[in-house]
Coordinates of C-alpha atoms in Angstrom, one line a residue:
M1 CA -20.8 7.1 36.9
P2 CA -18.5 6.6 40.5
R3 CA -18.6 10.2 42.2
R4 CA -16.3 12.5 41.1
F5 CA -13.1 14.4 43.2
Q6 CA -11.3 17.0 40.6
I7 CA -8.9 19.4 41.7
G8 CA -8.9 22.1 38.7
N9 CA -6.6 24.9 40.3
K10 CA -3.5 22.7 42.6
R11 CA -3.0 26.6 44.0
L12 CA -6.3 26.4 45.9
F13 CA -6.0 23.2 47.5
S14 CA -3.2 22.4 50.5
K15 CA -2.0 18.7 49.8
R16 CA -3.8 17.7 53.3
K17 CA -7.1 18.4 52.1
V18 CA -6.6 16.6 48.9
A19 CA -5.6 14.1 52.2
L20 CA -9.0 15.0 53.8
A21 CA -11.3 14.7 50.2
M22 CA -9.9 11.8 49.1
L23 CA -10.4 10.1 52.3
S24 CA -14.4 11.6 52.4
L25 CA -14.9 9.9 49.3
W26 CA -13.5 6.3 49.9
V27 CA -16.0 6.5 52.9
C28 CA -18.9 7.5 50.7
T29 CA -18.9 4.7 48.2
A30 CA -16.8 2.3 50.4
A31 CA -14.8 0.9 47.8
A32 CA -12.1 2.5 47.0
K33 CA -12.3 4.0 42.5
P34 CA -10.3 5.7 40.5
V35 CA -10.0 9.8 41.4
V36 CA -8.7 12.2 39.4
V37 CA -6.2 15.0 41.6
S38 CA -4.0 18.1 40.2
L39 CA 0.0 17.5 42.0
D40 CA 2.7 20.0 43.1
E41 CA 5.7 18.9 41.3
P42 CA 7.4 16.2 41.7
D43 CA 10.8 15.9 41.1
S44 CA 10.8 14.9 37.4
A45 CA 13.5 12.6 38.3
K46 CA 11.1 10.4 39.9
L47 CA 9.4 10.2 36.8
Q48 CA 9.2 7.2 34.0
S49 CA 7.6 8.2 31.1
L50 CA 5.5 5.9 29.6
P51 CA 4.6 4.6 26.1
Y52 CA 0.9 6.1 25.0
Y53 CA -0.5 6.2 21.5
V54 CA -1.9 9.5 19.6
G55 CA -4.8 9.0 17.9
G56 CA -5.7 11.5 15.8
R57 CA -2.7 14.2 13.9
A58 CA 0.5 15.7 16.2
I59 CA 3.0 17.2 16.8
D60 CA 6.0 16.6 19.1
G61 CA 5.3 19.7 21.9
P62 CA 8.3 21.7 23.1
A63 CA 11.2 20.4 23.5
K64 CA 9.5 17.0 21.9
S65 CA 8.2 17.0 25.6
G66 CA 4.5 15.5 24.1
I67 CA 2.8 17.0 21.7
T68 CA 1.0 19.4 20.0
R69 CA -2.6 19.2 18.8
Q70 CA -6.1 20.1 17.2
W71 CA -8.5 18.3 15.0
P72 CA -10.9 17.5 16.9
G73 CA -12.0 13.9 18.7
T74 CA -8.3 13.5 19.6
Y75 CA -7.1 10.6 21.7
M76 CA -3.8 9.6 23.9
E77 CA -3.8 6.0 24.8
T78 CA -2.0 3.3 27.3
S79 CA -1.6 0.8 29.4
V80 CA -0.1 -0.3 32.5
R81 CA 0.3 -2.5 36.4
G82 CA -0.2 -0.6 38.7
E83 CA -2.3 1.6 42.1
S84 CA -1.6 4.6 39.9
V85 CA -0.5 7.0 36.7
L86 CA 0.7 10.1 36.1
F87 CA -0.7 12.2 33.1
R88 CA 1.4 15.7 32.4
I89 CA -1.8 18.8 31.2
G90 CA 0.2 21.7 29.0
V91 CA -1.5 25.3 27.4
G92 CA -4.6 25.6 26.2
D93 CA -8.5 25.3 26.8
V94 CA -9.8 21.9 26.1
R95 CA -12.3 19.5 27.8
L96 CA -10.9 15.9 28.5
H97 CA -12.5 12.9 29.7
V98 CA -10.6 10.6 31.6
L99 CA -11.0 6.8 31.0
V100 CA -10.4 3.9 33.4
D101 CA -10.9 0.3 31.2
G102 CA -13.8 2.1 28.7
R103 CA -15.0 3.7 31.7
I104 CA -15.0 7.5 31.9
I105 CA -14.1 8.0 35.6
D106 CA -13.5 12.2 35.1
T107 CA -13.9 15.1 32.6
L108 CA -11.6 18.0 33.5
V109 CA -12.6 21.9 31.7
K110 CA -9.8 23.8 30.8
P111 CA -7.7 22.2 33.5
E112 CA -4.5 23.9 34.6
P113 CA -1.0 23.3 33.3
G114 CA 0.0 20.7 35.6
L115 CA 0.5 17.2 36.7
Y116 CA -1.9 14.7 37.6
R117 CA -2.6 11.7 39.0
I118 CA -5.2 9.1 38.6
G119 CA -5.2 6.8 41.9
E120 CA -6.6 4.2 43.5
L121 CA -6.0 1.4 40.4
S122 CA -7.1 -1.8 41.5
G123 CA -2.9 -2.4 40.9
G124 CA -3.8 -4.8 38.0
E125 CA -3.3 -3.8 33.7
H126 CA -5.4 -1.2 33.7
R127 CA -5.8 0.3 30.0
I128 CA -5.9 4.4 30.3
R129 CA -7.3 6.8 27.5
L130 CA -7.7 10.9 27.7
E131 CA -10.6 11.9 25.0
V132 CA -10.9 15.6 24.1
A133 CA -14.4 16.6 23.4
S134 CA -14.1 19.7 22.6
E135 CA -13.0 21.6 19.7
S136 CA -9.6 23.7 19.4
Q137 CA -10.5 25.9 16.3
A138 CA -8.9 29.0 18.8
E139 CA -6.2 27.7 18.9
P140 CA -3.5 24.4 19.4
T141 CA -3.7 22.5 23.0
Q142 CA -0.7 20.3 24.2
F143 CA -0.8 17.1 26.1
G144 CA 2.6 16.2 27.9
G145 CA 2.3 12.3 28.0
F146 CA 2.0 9.6 30.5
F147 CA 4.2 9.2 33.9
S148 CA 4.8 6.9 36.7
D149 CA 6.4 7.2 40.2
G150 CA 7.0 4.0 40.6
H151 CA 3.6 3.0 41.7
A152 CA 2.9 1.6 37.8
H153 CA 4.9 -0.4 35.3
A154 CA 3.9 -0.4 31.5
M155 CA 2.1 -2.7 30.0
A156 CA 1.8 -3.2 25.7
I157 CA -0.7 -1.7 23.8
S158 CA -2.2 -3.2 21.9
R159 CA -4.1 -1.4 18.5
P160 CA -7.0 -2.6 16.8
R161 CA -6.2 -3.7 13.2
R162 CA -9.1 -1.7 11.9
Q163 CA -9.0 2.2 11.0
I164 CA -11.3 4.7 10.1
E165 CA -11.4 8.2 9.3
F166 CA -14.2 10.8 9.6
I167 CA -13.4 13.8 7.4
G168 CA -16.2 17.1 7.5
D169 CA -17.6 20.0 9.2
S170 CA -19.8 21.0 12.3
H171 CA -22.3 18.0 11.8
T172 CA -18.9 15.2 11.7
V173 CA -16.9 17.7 14.5
G174 CA -20.1 17.3 17.6
Y175 CA -20.9 20.7 17.4
A176 CA -23.2 21.5 20.6
N177 CA -25.0 17.7 19.9
L178 CA -24.9 17.6 24.2
S179 CA -26.8 21.2 23.7
A180 CA -31.1 21.1 24.6
T181 CA -31.1 24.8 22.6
L182 CA -31.7 26.1 19.4
D183 CA -30.0 29.2 20.7
C184 CA -26.3 29.7 22.1
S185 CA -23.7 32.0 22.7
D186 CA -20.1 30.8 22.0
S187 CA -18.6 29.9 24.9
E188 CA -22.1 27.1 25.1
V189 CA -21.3 25.4 22.1
W190 CA -18.2 25.7 23.0
S191 CA -19.8 23.1 26.3
A192 CA -21.7 21.4 24.8
T193 CA -19.5 20.3 22.2
D194 CA -18.3 16.9 22.6
S195 CA -16.5 15.4 19.1
S196 CA -16.4 11.3 21.9
L197 CA -20.0 10.9 21.7
G198 CA -20.3 12.6 17.7
F199 CA -21.2 10.3 14.8
G200 CA -18.1 9.1 14.0
P201 CA -16.6 7.8 17.3
Q202 CA -19.9 6.0 18.8
L203 CA -19.6 3.9 14.6
A204 CA -15.9 3.4 15.5
K205 CA -16.6 2.5 18.7
A206 CA -19.0 -0.4 17.6
I207 CA -16.3 -2.0 14.7
G208 CA -14.2 -2.0 17.2
A209 CA -11.6 0.8 14.8
D210 CA -9.6 3.2 16.0
Y211 CA -10.3 7.0 14.3
R212 CA -8.9 10.0 13.3
I213 CA -11.9 13.0 12.7
N214 CA -9.9 15.6 10.6
A215 CA -13.2 18.4 10.6
I216 CA -13.4 21.7 10.7
S217 CA -16.8 23.8 12.3
G218 CA -18.0 26.5 9.6
R219 CA -15.9 24.9 6.8
G220 CA -16.7 23.5 3.3
V221 CA -15.6 22.1 0.0
V222 CA -15.3 25.4 -2.2
R223 CA -17.2 27.8 0.1
N224 CA -17.4 28.4 4.1
Y225 CA -20.6 28.8 5.7
N226 CA -21.9 32.1 5.0
G227 CA -19.3 32.6 2.3
F228 CA -16.7 33.8 5.5
D229 CA -12.9 34.3 4.6
A230 CA -10.8 31.1 5.5
D231 CA -9.3 28.5 3.7
T232 CA -11.4 25.5 3.2
L233 CA -11.7 22.2 4.3
P234 CA -10.0 20.3 2.0
E235 CA -7.2 23.3 1.7
S236 CA -7.0 22.3 5.1
Y237 CA -6.6 18.8 5.0
D238 CA -3.3 18.3 4.8
N239 CA -2.6 20.7 7.8
V240 CA -1.5 19.5 10.8
L241 CA -2.4 21.9 12.0
F242 CA -5.1 24.4 11.0
E243 CA -3.0 26.8 10.5
I244 CA 0.5 25.4 10.3
K245 CA 2.1 22.2 7.7
A246 CA 4.6 20.9 10.0
A247 CA 5.8 16.7 10.5
A248 CA 3.7 15.2 11.8
L249 CA 3.9 12.1 14.3
A250 CA 5.1 8.6 13.0
Q251 CA 1.9 6.8 13.1
V252 CA 0.9 3.8 10.6
W253 CA -2.1 5.0 9.6
K254 CA -4.0 3.3 5.9
P255 CA -7.6 3.4 6.7
Q256 CA -9.6 0.4 5.7
V257 CA -12.6 3.2 5.3
V258 CA -13.1 7.0 4.8
V259 CA -16.0 8.9 5.5
I260 CA -16.9 12.4 4.4
G261 CA -19.9 14.4 4.6
L262 CA -19.1 17.9 3.7
G263 CA -21.6 20.8 2.0
T264 CA -23.8 21.7 4.3
N265 CA -21.6 24.9 5.1
D266 CA -21.6 25.3 0.6
F267 CA -25.3 25.8 -0.2
S268 CA -27.1 26.3 2.7
T269 CA -27.1 30.0 3.0
P270 CA -28.0 32.6 0.1
L271 CA -24.8 33.6 -2.5
N272 CA -24.0 37.3 -1.5
A273 CA -23.2 40.4 -2.9
G274 CA -19.2 40.0 -4.4
E275 CA -19.0 36.4 -4.0
R276 CA -17.1 34.6 -6.9
W277 CA -20.2 33.0 -7.7
Q278 CA -22.5 34.4 -10.1
D279 CA -25.6 32.1 -9.0
R280 CA -26.2 28.7 -7.8
A281 CA -25.2 26.8 -11.0
A282 CA -21.9 28.1 -11.1
L283 CA -21.2 27.4 -7.6
H284 CA -23.3 23.7 -7.8
A285 CA -20.3 23.4 -11.0
D286 CA -17.3 24.3 -8.9
Y287 CA -18.1 21.9 -5.8
E288 CA -18.9 19.1 -7.9
E289 CA -15.5 19.7 -9.7
A290 CA -13.3 20.3 -6.6
Y291 CA -15.2 17.6 -4.7
V292 CA -14.2 14.5 -7.4
T293 CA -11.0 16.6 -6.6
F294 CA -10.0 15.6 -3.6
V295 CA -11.5 13.1 -3.2
K296 CA -9.3 11.5 -6.3
T297 CA -6.6 13.2 -4.1
L298 CA -7.1 11.1 -1.4
R299 CA -7.6 7.8 -3.7
G300 CA -4.3 8.4 -4.1
R301 CA -3.2 8.3 -0.7
Y302 CA -5.4 4.8 -0.2
P303 CA -6.0 2.9 -3.1
N304 CA -7.8 0.1 -1.5
S305 CA -10.5 2.4 0.5
F306 CA -14.1 2.1 0.9
F307 CA -15.2 5.3 0.4
V308 CA -18.5 6.9 2.0
L309 CA -20.2 10.8 1.0
W310 CA -23.5 11.0 2.9
A311 CA -25.8 14.9 3.5
T312 CA -28.5 15.2 5.0
D313 CA -31.9 16.9 3.5
M314 CA -30.8 20.2 4.7
A315 CA -31.3 23.2 2.2
D316 CA -34.2 21.9 0.3
G317 CA -32.5 18.5 -0.4
E318 CA -29.6 20.6 -2.6
I319 CA -26.8 19.1 0.0
E320 CA -27.9 15.6 -0.8
A321 CA -28.7 16.1 -4.6
E322 CA -25.0 18.0 -5.3
V323 CA -23.5 14.9 -2.9
S324 CA -25.1 12.2 -4.4
R325 CA -23.7 14.2 -8.0
V326 CA -20.1 14.0 -6.7
V327 CA -20.5 10.1 -5.7
T328 CA -22.4 9.4 -9.6
K329 CA -19.3 11.0 -11.0
L330 CA -16.3 9.1 -9.3
N331 CA -18.4 5.8 -9.8
E332 CA -18.7 7.2 -14.0
G333 CA -15.1 7.6 -13.9
G334 CA -14.1 4.5 -12.6
D335 CA -14.4 4.1 -9.6
P336 CA -16.8 1.8 -7.8
S337 CA -15.4 1.4 -3.7
I338 CA -17.7 4.9 -3.8
A339 CA -20.3 4.9 -1.7
F340 CA -23.6 7.7 -1.3
V341 CA -25.4 7.5 1.9
A342 CA -28.7 10.1 2.1
I343 CA -29.4 10.0 5.8
H344 CA -33.2 12.0 6.7
D345 CA -35.7 13.0 9.6
L346 CA -32.3 14.2 11.8
A347 CA -34.4 16.2 14.3
L348 CA -31.4 18.7 13.9
S349 CA -32.4 20.7 18.2
A350 CA -28.7 20.8 19.0
C351 CA -27.4 25.1 19.0
H352 CA -28.1 26.0 15.7
G353 CA -29.8 23.5 13.8
H354 CA -27.0 21.2 15.0
P355 CA -27.8 16.9 15.2
T356 CA -28.3 15.8 19.1
T357 CA -26.2 13.0 19.7
A358 CA -29.5 10.7 19.4
D359 CA -29.3 12.2 15.4
D360 CA -24.6 11.3 16.1
Q361 CA -26.8 7.8 16.9
V362 CA -29.0 8.0 13.5
I363 CA -26.0 8.7 11.6
A364 CA -23.2 6.2 12.8
G365 CA -26.4 3.6 12.3
K366 CA -27.0 5.0 8.2
I367 CA -23.1 5.0 7.9
G368 CA -22.2 2.0 9.7
A369 CA -25.1 -0.9 7.9
T370 CA -23.9 0.7 5.0
I371 CA -20.2 -0.4 5.7
S372 CA -21.4 -3.6 6.9
A373 CA -23.2 -4.7 3.7
R374 CA -19.1 -4.2 2.1
P375 CA -17.6 -7.0 5.1
R376 CA -14.2 -7.4 3.0
V377 CA -13.3 -3.4 2.9
W378 CA -11.5 -4.3 6.7
S379 CA -9.9 -8.3 5.0
D380 CA -8.7 -5.7 2.0

């Protein structure tokens, strides 16, 4: 990793200190490497907007400036030729990886809204990418776009032809996958969550695909974790922001593969008094019917996609058995382009019994092997 230089609160640092810190960085590393600094707001008339691509669902930001997003794993990418690139961060707590040519050069943790510069670029062509690592259940966050102040010129943005969508719960979010302990506070969970290292992005990057992560921790198919009252994942799925049905940014999204992992929250806790299911058998029946309906709805949108439904062996195998029954029902109903993947022997040693990044590698590998056995899914 290169030595990092980051200013989290621009009011605390003068331009002279910024310059001295950048000089110190250059002396210590003996070669210029990309760095990220916050800026005093320049004359906006001197800034030129750069085109960029948004990975994931989002809506136009305030006054159509930038974007507002909430689903995990969002990424923003631009291509330039030049020595520096600027980007604007809006309101909302976020952990944001800054990548240059596929390499993380910095991670901004709850950065203040404002303008930031990626400097010390070589002057050639560069792909600049920002990846949201944190989960944003509490509120949406905003990104204000990429800019040039005369030191960068826009290049064509090439996009992979392959597209893959991941739908699920905390296991798909990458909930606390960086943690090394089971007992965690809410703030520790937030800090230890890195969606960019979850199994979905790991798999997507390995196969050269754009991806979307449509997942919310704690949500199930018909029952959320321990029966808490909120929309289930299928009920939230059409919301561009978790609580808002709005017009999404115009994007061509036709995933050749859709990966779904739902059921952990439906079955990992006992039924509570007052819940609508009389017993587990009633819960099973409701879950199977609702899950089949959800997949059929998605099939109507993505008629040529290959679907993968997966499950762990948690809850004494109850989740695995139920997801397997759902796939069988869909196959028997005339849909052969659906596979079931059972995943066993995960460590599940991250916060509250969640997968670690090593577990995420295992999940990505097993799902990837199932997709690789169907190579025509990409040509279709």
